[in-house]
Short mmCIF file of N, CA, C and O in Angstrom, two decimals:
data_model
loop_
_atom_site.label_atom_id
_atom_site.label_comp_id
_atom_site.label_asym_id
_atom_site.label_seq_id
_atom_site.Cartn_x
_atom_site.Cartn_y
_atom_site.Cartn_z
N MET A 57 234.86 108.38 -38.28
CA MET A 57 233.72 109.00 -37.33
C MET A 57 233.04 107.58 -37.14
O MET A 57 232.91 107.07 -38.29
N ILE A 58 232.54 107.32 -36.17
CA ILE A 58 231.90 106.30 -35.55
C ILE A 58 230.47 107.00 -35.69
O ILE A 58 230.14 107.69 -34.76
N GLN A 59 229.36 105.68 -36.05
CA GLN A 59 227.88 106.17 -36.30
C GLN A 59 227.75 105.11 -34.92
O GLN A 59 227.98 104.04 -35.72
N VAL A 60 226.73 105.47 -33.97
CA VAL A 60 226.14 104.60 -33.56
C VAL A 60 224.70 104.10 -33.75
O VAL A 60 223.71 105.10 -34.33
N VAL A 61 224.60 102.72 -34.04
CA VAL A 61 223.09 102.52 -34.50
C VAL A 61 222.37 101.64 -33.28
O VAL A 61 222.74 100.80 -32.90
N MET A 62 221.03 102.08 -33.10
CA MET A 62 220.36 101.74 -32.20
C MET A 62 219.87 100.33 -32.81
O MET A 62 219.02 100.40 -33.90
N ARG A 63 219.97 99.32 -31.84
CA ARG A 63 219.26 98.10 -32.18
C ARG A 63 217.26 97.99 -31.95
O ARG A 63 217.09 98.61 -31.18
N SER A 64 217.11 97.90 -33.30
CA SER A 64 215.64 97.65 -33.19
C SER A 64 215.23 96.23 -32.52
O SER A 64 215.67 95.24 -32.58
N ASP A 65 213.81 96.77 -31.02
CA ASP A 65 213.83 95.20 -30.69
C ASP A 65 212.73 94.91 -31.46
O ASP A 65 212.14 93.50 -30.92
N ASP A 66 211.67 95.18 -32.21
CA ASP A 66 210.62 94.10 -33.08
C ASP A 66 211.30 93.68 -34.33
O ASP A 66 211.32 94.09 -35.36
N ARG A 67 212.25 92.82 -34.00
CA ARG A 67 212.51 91.88 -34.64
C ARG A 67 211.71 91.08 -36.04
O ARG A 67 210.51 90.63 -35.37
N LYS A 68 211.24 91.18 -36.84
CA LYS A 68 210.58 90.58 -37.83
C LYS A 68 210.78 89.08 -38.13
O LYS A 68 209.80 88.16 -38.00
N SER A 69 211.98 88.53 -38.18
CA SER A 69 212.24 87.06 -37.98
C SER A 69 213.54 86.87 -36.79
O SER A 69 214.40 87.49 -37.19
N ALA A 70 213.34 85.64 -36.53
CA ALA A 70 214.84 85.25 -35.44
C ALA A 70 215.43 84.50 -36.53
O ALA A 70 215.23 83.95 -37.42
N PHE A 71 216.75 84.45 -35.30
CA PHE A 71 217.47 83.30 -36.28
C PHE A 71 217.39 82.13 -36.42
O PHE A 71 217.17 81.65 -34.73
N LYS A 72 217.59 81.39 -37.20
CA LYS A 72 217.22 79.85 -37.50
C LYS A 72 218.64 79.17 -38.09
O LYS A 72 218.59 79.06 -39.18
N PRO A 73 219.33 78.71 -36.91
CA PRO A 73 220.81 77.82 -37.87
C PRO A 73 220.38 76.74 -38.94
O PRO A 73 218.72 75.79 -38.38
N THR A 74 220.61 76.57 -39.87
CA THR A 74 220.53 75.90 -41.02
C THR A 74 221.33 74.37 -40.18
O THR A 74 222.29 73.90 -39.76
N HIS A 75 220.44 73.15 -40.48
CA HIS A 75 220.89 72.35 -39.75
C HIS A 75 221.94 71.56 -40.32
O HIS A 75 222.41 70.71 -39.99
N LYS A 76 222.01 71.22 -41.77
CA LYS A 76 222.86 70.81 -42.53
C LYS A 76 224.22 71.12 -42.17
O LYS A 76 225.00 70.84 -42.76
N ARG A 77 224.09 72.37 -42.19
CA ARG A 77 225.15 73.53 -42.27
C ARG A 77 225.76 72.92 -40.57
O ARG A 77 227.06 72.72 -40.44
N TRP A 78 225.18 73.35 -39.55
CA TRP A 78 225.74 72.40 -38.58
C TRP A 78 226.03 70.93 -38.52
O TRP A 78 227.60 70.88 -37.80
N VAL A 79 226.05 70.43 -39.07
CA VAL A 79 225.93 68.94 -38.67
C VAL A 79 226.91 68.74 -40.09
O VAL A 79 228.64 67.98 -39.22
N ILE A 80 227.71 69.85 -40.79
CA ILE A 80 228.81 69.31 -41.17
C ILE A 80 230.19 70.35 -40.55
O ILE A 80 231.13 69.79 -40.46
N GLU A 81 229.75 71.22 -40.05
CA GLU A 81 230.96 71.98 -39.55
C GLU A 81 230.77 71.50 -38.15
O GLU A 81 232.26 71.47 -37.49
N ARG A 82 230.01 70.65 -37.14
CA ARG A 82 230.64 69.95 -36.39
C ARG A 82 231.64 68.45 -36.86
O ARG A 82 232.40 68.23 -36.03
N THR A 83 231.43 67.84 -37.79
CA THR A 83 232.01 66.96 -38.15
C THR A 83 233.21 67.13 -38.58
O THR A 83 234.35 66.87 -38.17
N PHE A 84 233.54 68.84 -39.45
CA PHE A 84 234.81 69.35 -39.18
C PHE A 84 235.76 69.58 -38.61
O PHE A 84 236.55 69.04 -38.32
N ALA A 85 235.21 70.29 -37.22
CA ALA A 85 235.49 69.98 -36.19
C ALA A 85 235.99 68.93 -35.50
O ALA A 85 237.07 68.62 -34.90
N TRP A 86 235.04 68.00 -35.61
CA TRP A 86 235.82 66.18 -35.03
C TRP A 86 236.95 66.18 -35.82
O TRP A 86 238.07 65.27 -35.40
N PHE A 87 237.20 66.34 -36.74
CA PHE A 87 238.26 65.67 -37.86
C PHE A 87 239.54 66.21 -37.01
O PHE A 87 240.33 66.15 -37.29
N ASP A 88 239.11 67.90 -37.04
CA ASP A 88 240.25 68.57 -36.70
C ASP A 88 240.81 67.89 -35.20
O ASP A 88 241.44 67.98 -34.94
N ASN A 89 240.34 67.64 -34.46
CA ASN A 89 241.07 66.69 -33.58
C ASN A 89 242.15 65.73 -33.46
O ASN A 89 242.66 65.58 -32.84
N ASP A 90 241.83 65.18 -34.87
CA ASP A 90 242.36 64.39 -34.98
C ASP A 90 243.92 64.82 -35.72
O ASP A 90 243.73 65.57 -36.65
N ARG A 91 245.04 64.29 -35.28
CA ARG A 91 246.58 65.43 -35.88
C ARG A 91 246.62 64.95 -36.95
O ARG A 91 247.22 66.07 -37.77
N ARG A 92 246.85 63.86 -37.66
CA ARG A 92 247.09 63.67 -39.11
C ARG A 92 245.99 64.68 -40.02
O ARG A 92 246.37 64.96 -41.02
N LEU A 93 244.60 64.92 -39.23
CA LEU A 93 244.00 65.44 -40.58
C LEU A 93 244.06 67.36 -40.49
O LEU A 93 243.53 67.84 -41.26
N CYS A 94 244.70 67.63 -39.12
CA CYS A 94 245.07 69.38 -39.18
C CYS A 94 245.68 69.71 -40.28
O CYS A 94 245.55 71.00 -40.46
N ARG A 95 246.78 68.77 -40.92
CA ARG A 95 247.59 69.05 -42.05
C ARG A 95 247.84 68.15 -42.85
O ARG A 95 247.79 67.27 -42.41
N ASN A 96 247.88 68.78 -44.15
CA ASN A 96 248.16 67.76 -44.89
C ASN A 96 249.23 67.04 -45.21
O ASN A 96 250.23 67.62 -45.72
N TYR A 97 249.92 65.93 -44.25
CA TYR A 97 250.82 65.31 -44.58
C TYR A 97 251.22 64.00 -45.27
O TYR A 97 252.07 63.77 -45.90
N GLU A 98 249.94 63.83 -46.01
CA GLU A 98 250.05 62.76 -46.79
C GLU A 98 250.76 63.23 -48.57
O GLU A 98 250.11 64.14 -48.85
N LEU A 99 251.48 62.43 -49.53
CA LEU A 99 251.59 62.74 -50.81
C LEU A 99 250.53 62.74 -51.87
O LEU A 99 250.19 63.12 -52.75
N LEU A 100 249.68 61.42 -51.53
CA LEU A 100 248.92 61.27 -52.29
C LEU A 100 247.21 61.16 -51.60
O LEU A 100 247.30 61.27 -50.85
N MET A 101 246.34 61.80 -52.99
CA MET A 101 244.80 62.14 -52.59
C MET A 101 244.22 60.70 -51.75
O MET A 101 243.72 60.94 -50.75
N ASP A 102 244.50 59.81 -52.27
CA ASP A 102 244.35 58.65 -51.57
C ASP A 102 244.38 57.99 -50.21
O ASP A 102 243.61 57.69 -49.43
N SER A 103 245.85 58.48 -49.99
CA SER A 103 246.06 57.95 -48.39
C SER A 103 245.34 59.56 -47.37
O SER A 103 245.25 59.15 -46.70
N SER A 104 245.14 60.55 -48.03
CA SER A 104 244.49 61.53 -47.33
C SER A 104 242.85 61.41 -47.09
O SER A 104 242.36 61.11 -46.03
N GLU A 105 242.40 60.62 -47.78
CA GLU A 105 240.75 60.10 -48.27
C GLU A 105 240.70 59.27 -47.29
O GLU A 105 239.86 58.80 -46.31
N ASN A 106 241.83 58.03 -47.46
CA ASN A 106 241.52 57.00 -46.57
C ASN A 106 242.13 57.37 -44.99
O ASN A 106 241.24 56.70 -43.77
N MET A 107 242.59 58.47 -44.57
CA MET A 107 242.90 59.36 -43.58
C MET A 107 241.67 59.66 -42.87
O MET A 107 241.54 59.23 -41.50
N VAL A 108 240.78 60.43 -43.66
CA VAL A 108 239.86 60.93 -43.27
C VAL A 108 238.56 59.53 -43.08
O VAL A 108 237.62 60.00 -42.10
N LYS A 109 239.00 58.42 -44.07
CA LYS A 109 237.68 57.68 -43.48
C LYS A 109 238.13 57.06 -42.08
O LYS A 109 237.05 56.36 -41.53
N LEU A 110 239.25 56.71 -41.99
CA LEU A 110 239.80 56.02 -40.41
C LEU A 110 239.19 56.89 -39.02
O LEU A 110 238.85 56.46 -38.42
N ALA A 111 239.57 58.37 -39.69
CA ALA A 111 238.93 59.28 -38.57
C ALA A 111 238.09 59.12 -38.34
O ALA A 111 237.04 59.32 -37.28
N ALA A 112 236.55 58.94 -39.00
CA ALA A 112 235.76 58.71 -39.21
C ALA A 112 234.97 57.64 -38.58
O ALA A 112 234.63 57.13 -37.33
N ILE A 113 235.79 56.46 -39.03
CA ILE A 113 235.28 54.84 -38.31
C ILE A 113 235.77 55.18 -36.31
O ILE A 113 235.11 54.60 -36.01
N LYS A 114 236.76 55.89 -36.56
CA LYS A 114 237.47 55.66 -35.18
C LYS A 114 236.63 56.73 -34.27
O LYS A 114 235.85 56.19 -33.01
N HIS A 115 236.05 57.65 -34.87
CA HIS A 115 234.73 58.61 -34.23
C HIS A 115 233.51 57.98 -34.14
O HIS A 115 232.66 57.63 -32.58
N LEU A 116 233.03 56.92 -34.82
CA LEU A 116 231.85 56.34 -35.06
C LEU A 116 232.15 54.88 -33.62
O LEU A 116 231.13 54.80 -32.88
N LEU A 117 233.40 54.20 -33.48
CA LEU A 117 233.51 53.40 -32.84
C LEU A 117 233.46 54.06 -31.25
O LEU A 117 233.05 53.09 -30.47
N ASN A 118 233.79 55.37 -31.03
CA ASN A 118 233.82 55.84 -29.83
C ASN A 118 232.20 56.08 -29.41
O ASN A 118 232.10 56.00 -27.89
N LYS A 119 231.63 56.20 -29.80
CA LYS A 119 230.22 56.23 -29.72
C LYS A 119 229.56 55.11 -28.97
O LYS A 119 228.47 55.33 -28.67
N ILE A 120 229.86 54.06 -29.70
CA ILE A 120 229.33 52.94 -29.25
C ILE A 120 229.26 52.58 -27.98
O ILE A 120 230.52 53.03 -26.90
#
């Protein structure tokens, strides 16, 4: 059985996104644009960490 609940227009608090969470989510979204970071192709953790650093450098250089 489906029950319909009417929305109350007298909201006590408005939605406020957390600033730091937004920054982290956008950073991960930018990293997903890099093909090598979409999947874990690297065998070593050091190689994977270096690919993340290279992607960050590439993104920052594109902003200049």
